[in-house]
PDB file of C-alpha atoms in Angstrom:
ATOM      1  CA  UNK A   1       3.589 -13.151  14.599  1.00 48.00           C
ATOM      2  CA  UNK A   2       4.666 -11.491  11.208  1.00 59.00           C
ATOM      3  CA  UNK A   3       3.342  -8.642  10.044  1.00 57.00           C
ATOM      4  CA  UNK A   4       1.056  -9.116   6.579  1.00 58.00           C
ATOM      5  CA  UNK A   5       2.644  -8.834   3.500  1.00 66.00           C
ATOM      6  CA  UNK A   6       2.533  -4.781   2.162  1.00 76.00           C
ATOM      7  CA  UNK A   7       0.264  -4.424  -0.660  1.00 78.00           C
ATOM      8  CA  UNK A   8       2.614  -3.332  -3.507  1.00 80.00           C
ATOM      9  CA  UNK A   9       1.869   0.016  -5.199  1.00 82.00           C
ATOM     10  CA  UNK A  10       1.326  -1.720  -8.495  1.00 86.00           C
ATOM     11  CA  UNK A  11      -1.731  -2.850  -7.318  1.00 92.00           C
ATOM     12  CA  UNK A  12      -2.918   0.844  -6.150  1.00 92.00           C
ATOM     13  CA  UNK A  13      -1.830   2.091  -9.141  1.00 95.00           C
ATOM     14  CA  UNK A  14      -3.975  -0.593 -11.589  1.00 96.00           C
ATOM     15  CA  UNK A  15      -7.002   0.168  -8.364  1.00 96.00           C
ATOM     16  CA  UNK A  16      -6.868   3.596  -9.604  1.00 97.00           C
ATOM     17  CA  UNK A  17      -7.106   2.947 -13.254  1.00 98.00           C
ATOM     18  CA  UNK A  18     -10.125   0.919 -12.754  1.00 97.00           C
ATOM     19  CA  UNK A  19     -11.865   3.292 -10.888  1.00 98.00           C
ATOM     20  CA  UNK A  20     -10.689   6.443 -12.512  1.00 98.00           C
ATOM     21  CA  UNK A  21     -12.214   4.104 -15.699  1.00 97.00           C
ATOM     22  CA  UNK A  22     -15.922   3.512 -13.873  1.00 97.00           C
ATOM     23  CA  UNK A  23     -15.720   7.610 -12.571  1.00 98.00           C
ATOM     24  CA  UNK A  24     -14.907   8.108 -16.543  1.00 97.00           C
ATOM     25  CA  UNK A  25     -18.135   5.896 -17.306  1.00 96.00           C
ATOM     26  CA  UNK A  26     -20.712   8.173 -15.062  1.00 96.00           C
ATOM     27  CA  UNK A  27     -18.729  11.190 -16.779  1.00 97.00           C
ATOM     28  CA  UNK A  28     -20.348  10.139 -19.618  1.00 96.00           C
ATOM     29  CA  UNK A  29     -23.509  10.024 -18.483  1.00 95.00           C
ATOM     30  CA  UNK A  30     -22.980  13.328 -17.121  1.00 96.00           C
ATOM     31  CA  UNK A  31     -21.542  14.575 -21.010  1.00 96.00           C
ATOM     32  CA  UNK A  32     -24.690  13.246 -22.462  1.00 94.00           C
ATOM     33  CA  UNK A  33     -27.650  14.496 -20.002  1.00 94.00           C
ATOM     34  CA  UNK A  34     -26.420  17.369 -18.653  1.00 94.00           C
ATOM     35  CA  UNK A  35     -26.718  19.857 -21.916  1.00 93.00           C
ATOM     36  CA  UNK A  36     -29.882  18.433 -22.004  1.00 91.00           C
ATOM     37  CA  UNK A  37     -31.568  19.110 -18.748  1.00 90.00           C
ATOM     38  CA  UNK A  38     -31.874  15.336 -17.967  1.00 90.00           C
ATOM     39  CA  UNK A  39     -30.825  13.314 -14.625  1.00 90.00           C
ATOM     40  CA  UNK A  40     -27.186  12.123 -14.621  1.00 91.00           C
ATOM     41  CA  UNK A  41     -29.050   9.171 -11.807  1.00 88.00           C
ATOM     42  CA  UNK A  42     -31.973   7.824 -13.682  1.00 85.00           C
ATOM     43  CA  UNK A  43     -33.030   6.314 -15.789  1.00 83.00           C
ATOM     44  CA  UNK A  44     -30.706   3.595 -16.820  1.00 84.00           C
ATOM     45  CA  UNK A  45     -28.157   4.008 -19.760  1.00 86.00           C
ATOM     46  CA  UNK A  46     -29.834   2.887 -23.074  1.00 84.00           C
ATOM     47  CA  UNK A  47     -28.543   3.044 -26.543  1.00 84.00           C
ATOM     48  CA  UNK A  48     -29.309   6.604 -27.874  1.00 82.00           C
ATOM     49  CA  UNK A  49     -29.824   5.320 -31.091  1.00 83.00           C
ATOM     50  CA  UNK A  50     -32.428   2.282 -30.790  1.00 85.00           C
ATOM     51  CA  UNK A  51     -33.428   3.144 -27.077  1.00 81.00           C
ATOM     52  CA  UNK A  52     -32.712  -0.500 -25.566  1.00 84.00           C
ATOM     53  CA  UNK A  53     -31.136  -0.699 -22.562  1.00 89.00           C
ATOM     54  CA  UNK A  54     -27.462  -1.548 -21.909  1.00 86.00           C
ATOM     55  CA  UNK A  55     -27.042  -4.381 -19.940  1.00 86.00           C
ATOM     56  CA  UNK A  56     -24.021  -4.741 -17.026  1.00 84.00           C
ATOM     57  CA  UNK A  57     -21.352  -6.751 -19.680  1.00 86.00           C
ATOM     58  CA  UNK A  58     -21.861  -4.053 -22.587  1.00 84.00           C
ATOM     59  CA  UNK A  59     -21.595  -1.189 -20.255  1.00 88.00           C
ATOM     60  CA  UNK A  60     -17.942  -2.303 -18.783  1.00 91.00           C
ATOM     61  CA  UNK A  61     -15.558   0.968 -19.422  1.00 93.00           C
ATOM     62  CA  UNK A  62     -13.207   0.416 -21.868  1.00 94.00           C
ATOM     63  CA  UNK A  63     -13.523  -3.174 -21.877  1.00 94.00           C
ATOM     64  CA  UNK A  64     -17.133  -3.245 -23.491  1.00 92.00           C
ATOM     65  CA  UNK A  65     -16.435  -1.211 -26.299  1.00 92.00           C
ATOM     66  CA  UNK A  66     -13.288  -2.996 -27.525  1.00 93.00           C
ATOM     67  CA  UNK A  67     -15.674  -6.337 -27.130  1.00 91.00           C
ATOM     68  CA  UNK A  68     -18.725  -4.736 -28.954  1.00 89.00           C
ATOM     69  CA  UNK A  69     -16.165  -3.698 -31.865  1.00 87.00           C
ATOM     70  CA  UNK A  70     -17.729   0.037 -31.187  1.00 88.00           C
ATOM     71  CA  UNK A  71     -21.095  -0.658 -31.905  1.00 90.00           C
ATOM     72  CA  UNK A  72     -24.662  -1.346 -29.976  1.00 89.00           C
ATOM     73  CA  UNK A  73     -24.995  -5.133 -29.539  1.00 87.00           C
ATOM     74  CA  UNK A  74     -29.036  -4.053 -30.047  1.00 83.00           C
ATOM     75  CA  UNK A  75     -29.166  -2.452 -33.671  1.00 89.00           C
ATOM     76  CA  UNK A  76     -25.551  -2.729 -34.214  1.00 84.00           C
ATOM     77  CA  UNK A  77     -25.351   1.399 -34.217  1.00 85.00           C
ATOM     78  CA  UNK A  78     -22.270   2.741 -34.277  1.00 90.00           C
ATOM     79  CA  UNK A  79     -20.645   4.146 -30.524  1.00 88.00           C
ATOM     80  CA  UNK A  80     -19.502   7.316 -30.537  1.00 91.00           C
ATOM     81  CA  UNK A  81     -15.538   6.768 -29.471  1.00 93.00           C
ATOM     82  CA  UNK A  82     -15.822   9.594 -26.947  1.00 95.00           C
ATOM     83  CA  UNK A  83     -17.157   6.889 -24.705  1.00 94.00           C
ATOM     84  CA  UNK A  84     -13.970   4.848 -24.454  1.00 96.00           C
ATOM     85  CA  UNK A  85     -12.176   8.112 -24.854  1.00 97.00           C
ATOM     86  CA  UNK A  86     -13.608   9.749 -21.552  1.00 98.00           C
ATOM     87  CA  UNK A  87     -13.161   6.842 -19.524  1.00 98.00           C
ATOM     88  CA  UNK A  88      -9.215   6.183 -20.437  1.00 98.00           C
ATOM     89  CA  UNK A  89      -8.156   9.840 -20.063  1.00 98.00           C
ATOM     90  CA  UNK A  90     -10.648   9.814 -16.833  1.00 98.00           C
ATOM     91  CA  UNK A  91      -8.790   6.911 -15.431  1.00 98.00           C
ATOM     92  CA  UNK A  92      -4.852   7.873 -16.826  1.00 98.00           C
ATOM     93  CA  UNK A  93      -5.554  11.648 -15.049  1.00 98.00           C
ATOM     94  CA  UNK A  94      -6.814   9.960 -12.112  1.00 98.00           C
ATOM     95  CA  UNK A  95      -3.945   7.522 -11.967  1.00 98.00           C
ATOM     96  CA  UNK A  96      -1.877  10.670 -12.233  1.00 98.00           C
ATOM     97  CA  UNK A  97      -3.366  12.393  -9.424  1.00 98.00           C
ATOM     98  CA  UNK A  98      -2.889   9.803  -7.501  1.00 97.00           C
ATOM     99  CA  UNK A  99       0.829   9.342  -7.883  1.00 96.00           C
ATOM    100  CA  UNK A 100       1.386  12.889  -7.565  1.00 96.00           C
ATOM    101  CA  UNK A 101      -0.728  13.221  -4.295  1.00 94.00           C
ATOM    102  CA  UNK A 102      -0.665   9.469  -2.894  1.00 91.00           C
ATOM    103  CA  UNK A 103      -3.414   8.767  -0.375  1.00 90.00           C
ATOM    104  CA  UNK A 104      -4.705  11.580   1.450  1.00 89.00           C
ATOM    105  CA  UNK A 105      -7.846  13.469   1.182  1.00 90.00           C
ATOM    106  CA  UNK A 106      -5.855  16.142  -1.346  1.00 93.00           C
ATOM    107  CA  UNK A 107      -6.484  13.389  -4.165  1.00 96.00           C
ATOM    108  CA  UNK A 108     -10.493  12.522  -4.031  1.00 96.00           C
ATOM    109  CA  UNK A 109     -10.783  16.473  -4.103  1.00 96.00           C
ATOM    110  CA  UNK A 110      -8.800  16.878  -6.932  1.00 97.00           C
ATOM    111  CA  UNK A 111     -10.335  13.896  -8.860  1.00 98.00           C
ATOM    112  CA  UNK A 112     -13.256  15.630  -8.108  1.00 97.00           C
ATOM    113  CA  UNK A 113     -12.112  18.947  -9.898  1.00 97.00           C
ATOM    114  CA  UNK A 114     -10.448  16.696 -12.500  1.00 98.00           C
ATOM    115  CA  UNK A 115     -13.795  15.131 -13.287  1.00 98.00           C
ATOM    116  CA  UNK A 116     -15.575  18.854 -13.702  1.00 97.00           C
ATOM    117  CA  UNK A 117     -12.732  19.704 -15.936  1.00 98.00           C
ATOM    118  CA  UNK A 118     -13.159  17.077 -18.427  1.00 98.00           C
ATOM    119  CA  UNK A 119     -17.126  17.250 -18.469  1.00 98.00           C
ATOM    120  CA  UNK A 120     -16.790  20.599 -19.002  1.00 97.00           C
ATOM    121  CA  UNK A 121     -14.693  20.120 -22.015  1.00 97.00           C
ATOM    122  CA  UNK A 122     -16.774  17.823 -23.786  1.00 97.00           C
ATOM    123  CA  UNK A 123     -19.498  19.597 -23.401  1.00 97.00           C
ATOM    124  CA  UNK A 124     -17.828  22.639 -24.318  1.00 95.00           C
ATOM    125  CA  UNK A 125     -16.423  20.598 -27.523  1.00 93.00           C
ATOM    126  CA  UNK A 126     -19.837  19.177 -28.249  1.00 92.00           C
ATOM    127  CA  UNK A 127     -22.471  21.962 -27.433  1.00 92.00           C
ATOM    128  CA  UNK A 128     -20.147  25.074 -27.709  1.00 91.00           C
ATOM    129  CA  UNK A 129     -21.362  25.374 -23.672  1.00 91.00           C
ATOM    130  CA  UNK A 130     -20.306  25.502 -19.804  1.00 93.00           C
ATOM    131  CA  UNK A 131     -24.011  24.481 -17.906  1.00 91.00           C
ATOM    132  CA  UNK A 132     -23.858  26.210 -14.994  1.00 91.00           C
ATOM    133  CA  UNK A 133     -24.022  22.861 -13.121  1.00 92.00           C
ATOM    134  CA  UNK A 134     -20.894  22.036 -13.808  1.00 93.00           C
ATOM    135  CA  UNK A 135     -19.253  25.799 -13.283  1.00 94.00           C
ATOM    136  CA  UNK A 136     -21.258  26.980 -10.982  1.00 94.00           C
ATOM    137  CA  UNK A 137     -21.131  23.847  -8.878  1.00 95.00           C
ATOM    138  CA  UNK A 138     -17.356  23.791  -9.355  1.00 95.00           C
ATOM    139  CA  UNK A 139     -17.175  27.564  -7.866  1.00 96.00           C
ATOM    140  CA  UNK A 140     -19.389  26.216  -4.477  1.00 96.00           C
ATOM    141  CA  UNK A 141     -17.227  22.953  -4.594  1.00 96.00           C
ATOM    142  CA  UNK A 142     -14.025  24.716  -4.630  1.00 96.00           C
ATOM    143  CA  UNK A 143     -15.349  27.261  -1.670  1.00 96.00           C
ATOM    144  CA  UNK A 144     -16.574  24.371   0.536  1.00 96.00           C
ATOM    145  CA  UNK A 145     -13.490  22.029   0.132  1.00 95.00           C
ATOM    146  CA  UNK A 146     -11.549  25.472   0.826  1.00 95.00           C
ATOM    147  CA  UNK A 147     -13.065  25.292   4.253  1.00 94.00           C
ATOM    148  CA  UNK A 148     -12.680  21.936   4.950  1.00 94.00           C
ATOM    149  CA  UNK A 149      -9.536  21.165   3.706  1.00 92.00           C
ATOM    150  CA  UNK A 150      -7.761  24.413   3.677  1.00 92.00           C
ATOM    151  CA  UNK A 151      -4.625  22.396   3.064  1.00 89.00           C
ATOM    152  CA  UNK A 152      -5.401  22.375  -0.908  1.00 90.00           C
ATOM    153  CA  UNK A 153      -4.763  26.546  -0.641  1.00 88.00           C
ATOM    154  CA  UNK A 154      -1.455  25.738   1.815  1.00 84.00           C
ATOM    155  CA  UNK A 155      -3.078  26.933   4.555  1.00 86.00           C
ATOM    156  CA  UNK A 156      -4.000  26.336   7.899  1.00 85.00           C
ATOM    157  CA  UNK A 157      -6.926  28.531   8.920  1.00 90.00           C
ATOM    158  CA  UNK A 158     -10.011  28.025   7.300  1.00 92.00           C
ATOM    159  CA  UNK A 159     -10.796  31.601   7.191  1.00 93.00           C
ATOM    160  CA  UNK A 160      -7.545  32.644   5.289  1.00 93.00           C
ATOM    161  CA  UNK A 161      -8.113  29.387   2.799  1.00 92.00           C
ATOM    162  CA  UNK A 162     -11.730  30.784   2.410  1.00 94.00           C
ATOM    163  CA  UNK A 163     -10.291  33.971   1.188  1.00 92.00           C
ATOM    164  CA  UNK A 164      -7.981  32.550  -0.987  1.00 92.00           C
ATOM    165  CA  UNK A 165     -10.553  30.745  -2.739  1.00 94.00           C
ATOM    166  CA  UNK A 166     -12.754  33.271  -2.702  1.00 95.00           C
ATOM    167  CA  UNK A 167     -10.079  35.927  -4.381  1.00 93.00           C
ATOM    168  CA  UNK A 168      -9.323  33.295  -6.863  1.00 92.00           C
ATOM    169  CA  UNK A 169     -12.693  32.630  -7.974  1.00 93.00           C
ATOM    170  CA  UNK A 170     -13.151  36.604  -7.988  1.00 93.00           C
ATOM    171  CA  UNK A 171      -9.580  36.910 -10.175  1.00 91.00           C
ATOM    172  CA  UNK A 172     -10.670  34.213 -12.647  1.00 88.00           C
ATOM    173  CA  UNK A 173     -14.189  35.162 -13.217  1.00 88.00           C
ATOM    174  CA  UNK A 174     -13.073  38.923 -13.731  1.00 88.00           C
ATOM    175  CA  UNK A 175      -9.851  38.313 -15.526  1.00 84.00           C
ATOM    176  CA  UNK A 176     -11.509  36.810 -18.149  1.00 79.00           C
ATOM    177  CA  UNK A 177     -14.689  38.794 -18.307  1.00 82.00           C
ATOM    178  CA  UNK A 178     -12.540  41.892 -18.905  1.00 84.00           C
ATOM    179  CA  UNK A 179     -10.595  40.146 -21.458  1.00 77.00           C
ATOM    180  CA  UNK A 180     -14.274  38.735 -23.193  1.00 73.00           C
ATOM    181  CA  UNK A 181     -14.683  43.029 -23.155  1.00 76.00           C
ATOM    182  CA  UNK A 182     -11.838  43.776 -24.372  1.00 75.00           C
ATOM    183  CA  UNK A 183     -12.396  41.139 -27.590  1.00 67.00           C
ATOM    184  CA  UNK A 184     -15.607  42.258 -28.335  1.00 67.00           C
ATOM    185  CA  UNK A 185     -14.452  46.130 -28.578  1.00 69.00           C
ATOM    186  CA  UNK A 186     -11.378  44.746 -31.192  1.00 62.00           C
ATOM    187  CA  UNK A 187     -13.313  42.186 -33.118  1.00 61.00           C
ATOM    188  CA  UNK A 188     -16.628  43.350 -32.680  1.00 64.00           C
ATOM    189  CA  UNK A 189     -18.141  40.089 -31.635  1.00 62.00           C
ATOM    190  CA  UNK A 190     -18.207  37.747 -28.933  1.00 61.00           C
ATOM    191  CA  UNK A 191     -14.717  36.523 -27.774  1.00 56.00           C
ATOM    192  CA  UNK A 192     -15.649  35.033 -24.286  1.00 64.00           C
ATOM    193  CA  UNK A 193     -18.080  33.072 -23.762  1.00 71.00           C
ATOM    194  CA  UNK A 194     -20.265  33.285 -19.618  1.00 79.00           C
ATOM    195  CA  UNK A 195     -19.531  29.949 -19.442  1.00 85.00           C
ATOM    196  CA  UNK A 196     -15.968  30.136 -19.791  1.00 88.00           C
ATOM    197  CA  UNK A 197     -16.077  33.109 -17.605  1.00 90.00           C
ATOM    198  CA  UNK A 198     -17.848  30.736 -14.584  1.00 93.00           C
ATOM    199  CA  UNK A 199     -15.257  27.934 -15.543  1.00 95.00           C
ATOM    200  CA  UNK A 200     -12.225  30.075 -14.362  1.00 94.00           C
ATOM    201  CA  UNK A 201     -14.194  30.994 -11.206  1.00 95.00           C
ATOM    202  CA  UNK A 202     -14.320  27.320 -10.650  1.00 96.00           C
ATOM    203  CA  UNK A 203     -10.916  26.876 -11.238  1.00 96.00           C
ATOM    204  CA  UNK A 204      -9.903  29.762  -9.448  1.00 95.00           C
ATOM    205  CA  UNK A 205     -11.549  28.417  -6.024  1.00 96.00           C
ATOM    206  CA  UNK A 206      -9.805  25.329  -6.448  1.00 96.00           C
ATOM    207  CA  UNK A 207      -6.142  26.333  -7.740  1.00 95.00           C
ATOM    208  CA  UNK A 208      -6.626  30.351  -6.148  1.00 92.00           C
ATOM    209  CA  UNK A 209      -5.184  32.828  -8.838  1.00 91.00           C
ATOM    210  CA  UNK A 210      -1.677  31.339  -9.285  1.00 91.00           C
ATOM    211  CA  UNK A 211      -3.392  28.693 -11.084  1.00 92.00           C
ATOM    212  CA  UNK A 212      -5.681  31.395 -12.799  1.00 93.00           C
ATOM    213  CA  UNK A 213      -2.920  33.358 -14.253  1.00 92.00           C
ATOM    214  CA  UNK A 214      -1.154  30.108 -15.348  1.00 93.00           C
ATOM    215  CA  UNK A 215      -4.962  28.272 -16.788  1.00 93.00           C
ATOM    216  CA  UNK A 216      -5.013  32.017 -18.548  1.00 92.00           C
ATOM    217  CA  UNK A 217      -1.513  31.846 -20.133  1.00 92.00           C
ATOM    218  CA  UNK A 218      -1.566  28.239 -21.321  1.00 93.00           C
ATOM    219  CA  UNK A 219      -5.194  28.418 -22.801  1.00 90.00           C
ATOM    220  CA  UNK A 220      -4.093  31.117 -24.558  1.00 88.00           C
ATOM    221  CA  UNK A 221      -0.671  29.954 -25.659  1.00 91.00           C
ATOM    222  CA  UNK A 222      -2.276  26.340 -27.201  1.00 91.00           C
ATOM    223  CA  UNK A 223      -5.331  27.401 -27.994  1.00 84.00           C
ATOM    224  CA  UNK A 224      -3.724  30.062 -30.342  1.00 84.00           C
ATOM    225  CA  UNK A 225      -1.507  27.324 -31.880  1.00 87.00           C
ATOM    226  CA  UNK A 226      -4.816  25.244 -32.494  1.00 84.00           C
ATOM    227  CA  UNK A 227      -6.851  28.108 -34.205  1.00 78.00           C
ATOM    228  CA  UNK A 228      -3.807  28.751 -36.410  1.00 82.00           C
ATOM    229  CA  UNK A 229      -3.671  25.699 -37.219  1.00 81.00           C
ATOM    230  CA  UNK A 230      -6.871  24.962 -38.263  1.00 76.00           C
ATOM    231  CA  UNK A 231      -7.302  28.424 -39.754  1.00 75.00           C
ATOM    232  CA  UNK A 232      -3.942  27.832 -42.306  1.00 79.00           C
ATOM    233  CA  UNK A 233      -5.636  24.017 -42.401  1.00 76.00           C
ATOM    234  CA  UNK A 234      -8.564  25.436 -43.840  1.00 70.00           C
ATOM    235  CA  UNK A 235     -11.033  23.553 -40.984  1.00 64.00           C
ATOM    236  CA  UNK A 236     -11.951  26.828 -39.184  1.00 53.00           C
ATOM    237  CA  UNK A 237     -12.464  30.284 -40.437  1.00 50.00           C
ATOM    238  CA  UNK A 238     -11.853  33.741 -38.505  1.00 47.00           C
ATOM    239  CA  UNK A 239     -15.301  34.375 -37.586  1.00 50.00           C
ATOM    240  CA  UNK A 240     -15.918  30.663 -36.245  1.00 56.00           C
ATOM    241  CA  UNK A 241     -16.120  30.221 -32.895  1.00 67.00           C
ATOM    242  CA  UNK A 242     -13.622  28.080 -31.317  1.00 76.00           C
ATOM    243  CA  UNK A 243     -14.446  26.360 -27.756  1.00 87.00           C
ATOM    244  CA  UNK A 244     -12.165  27.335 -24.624  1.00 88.00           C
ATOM    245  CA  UNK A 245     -13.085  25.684 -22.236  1.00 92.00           C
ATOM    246  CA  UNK A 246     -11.154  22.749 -23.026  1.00 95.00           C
ATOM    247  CA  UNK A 247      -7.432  24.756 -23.087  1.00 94.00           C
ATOM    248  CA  UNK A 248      -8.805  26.304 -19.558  1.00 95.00           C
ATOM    249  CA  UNK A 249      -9.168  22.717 -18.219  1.00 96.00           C
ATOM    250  CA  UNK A 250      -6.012  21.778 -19.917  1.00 96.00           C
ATOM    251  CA  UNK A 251      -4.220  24.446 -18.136  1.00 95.00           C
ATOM    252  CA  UNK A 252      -5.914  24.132 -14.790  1.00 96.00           C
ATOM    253  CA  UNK A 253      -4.698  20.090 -14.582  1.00 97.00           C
ATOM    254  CA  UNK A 254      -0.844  20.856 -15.550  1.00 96.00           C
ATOM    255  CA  UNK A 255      -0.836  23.106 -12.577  1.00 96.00           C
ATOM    256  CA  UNK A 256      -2.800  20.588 -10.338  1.00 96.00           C
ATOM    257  CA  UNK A 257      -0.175  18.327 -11.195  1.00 96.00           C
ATOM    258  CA  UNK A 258       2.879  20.000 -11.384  1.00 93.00           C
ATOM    259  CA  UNK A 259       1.870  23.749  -9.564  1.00 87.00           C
ATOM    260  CA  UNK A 260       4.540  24.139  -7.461  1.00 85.00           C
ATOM    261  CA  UNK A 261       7.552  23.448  -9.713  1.00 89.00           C
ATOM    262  CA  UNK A 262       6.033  25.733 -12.409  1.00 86.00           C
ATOM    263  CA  UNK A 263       6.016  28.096  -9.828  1.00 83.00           C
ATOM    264  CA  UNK A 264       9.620  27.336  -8.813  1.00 84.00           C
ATOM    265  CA  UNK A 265      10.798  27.468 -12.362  1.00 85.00           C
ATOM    266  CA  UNK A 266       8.632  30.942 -12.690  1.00 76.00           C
ATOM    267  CA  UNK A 267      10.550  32.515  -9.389  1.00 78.00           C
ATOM    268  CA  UNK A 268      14.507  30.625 -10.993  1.00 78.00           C
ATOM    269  CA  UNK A 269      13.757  32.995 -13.626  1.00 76.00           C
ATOM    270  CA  UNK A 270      12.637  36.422 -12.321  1.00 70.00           C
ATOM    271  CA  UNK A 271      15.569  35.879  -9.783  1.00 68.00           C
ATOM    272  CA  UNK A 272      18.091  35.489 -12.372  1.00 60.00           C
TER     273      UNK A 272
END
């Protein structure tokens, strides 16, 4: 009897991109009602502008939008294009996950982690906040998954993974408190935001402080080059606040995805 024809990894791959795009969908949801103390479950998702609700066909990611031509079949409102946005960097991040990680249960926990990063971000980038359901829940995430998988630190015992999420969350959160200090005394104003502060406890229990230090240096490093940019553009001016959240959750996915040969490339260079 032959054996069934292997399922070719084209097909994975495309799997993944449609549900990284339907995971990118809820994130919406999440974007929306979160900030505002609503449920991410129920009710139903309506048009925010003329309140109907969206039926099944207009509320396919991606898909939908390009159909609709970006606007509310209803009242013929206009979308907001972070919708379609969300959903394809949800679903090309997940997709890269995935190749980097293949199957295993590595890659479902860091889609999960994926998905607080870029909720966090638009929020962040909308509201100029981190809810605590999002960081805080990331922090008790990363500590549980640290436990039960304590592969994702490279370790075997539970206990010693524990710790190492536990000391990252602990190095994030005060890293970048003390730094928030340290901003206020030179610019007499707030520099650091709680919220960001929680956000690199999060990513701390998921990445330990390796990734910390790294989510710290390339925040830093692009967020700088932003805030020049638009300070010199004339969009931003010294004393307006500029969300960091987003360059934190950039950071924290280049070293989910390519950790270990930063790392490498890190050690090449001390050696020499």
């Amino acid at each position: 009897m032959n054996a069934p024809p292997a399922i070719p990894g084209w097909f994975w791959s495309a799997a993944v991109f449609v549900f990284g795009s339907c995971v990118g969908s809820f994130l919406n949801v999440c974007i929306y009602r979160i900030p505002r103390g609503e449920s991410v479950v129920t009710p139903a998702s309506r048009c925010p502008i003329c309140g109907n609700r969206i039926a099944w066909h207009d509320n396919i990611p991606i898909v939908s939008f390009l159909l609709l031509r970006g606007v509310c079949r209803h009242c013929s409102g206009r979308i907001s294009p972070r919708y379609p946005l969300v959903e394809t960097l949800t679903a090309l991040l997940f997709l890269a996950v995935w190749l980097r990680f293949g199957p295993g249960w590595l890659t479902p926990i860091y889609w999960l982690a994926t998905g607080g990063l870029i909720v966090a971000s638009f929020v962040d980038l909308q509201h100029m906040i981190i809810p605590d359901r999002i960081s805080m829940g990331g922090i008790l995430a990363g500590l549980f998954f640290s436990v039960l998988f304590p592969e994702i630190h490279g370790q075997q015992s539970r206990l010693l993974a524990l710790g190492w999420s536990l000391a990252g969350a602990a190095t994030g959160a005060s890293a970048l408190w003390a730094i928030g200090v340290l901003g206020k005394l030179a610019f007499r104003r707030e520099a650091m935001g709680w919220g960001d502060v929680k956000l690199l406890g999060a990513i701390g229990a998921f990445l330990g402080w390796p990734g910390v230090v790294f989510s710290i240096v390339a925040s830093s490093v692009v967020g700088s080059i932003v805030g020049i940019y638009l300070i010199f553009s004339g969009q931003s001016e010294w004393q307006g606040r500029i969300p960091y959240g987003p360059y934190l959750a950039l950071g924290a996915m280049i070293w989910i995805l390519w950790g270990p040969e930063l790392a490498a490339w890190y050690q090449s260079l001390v050696s020499f």
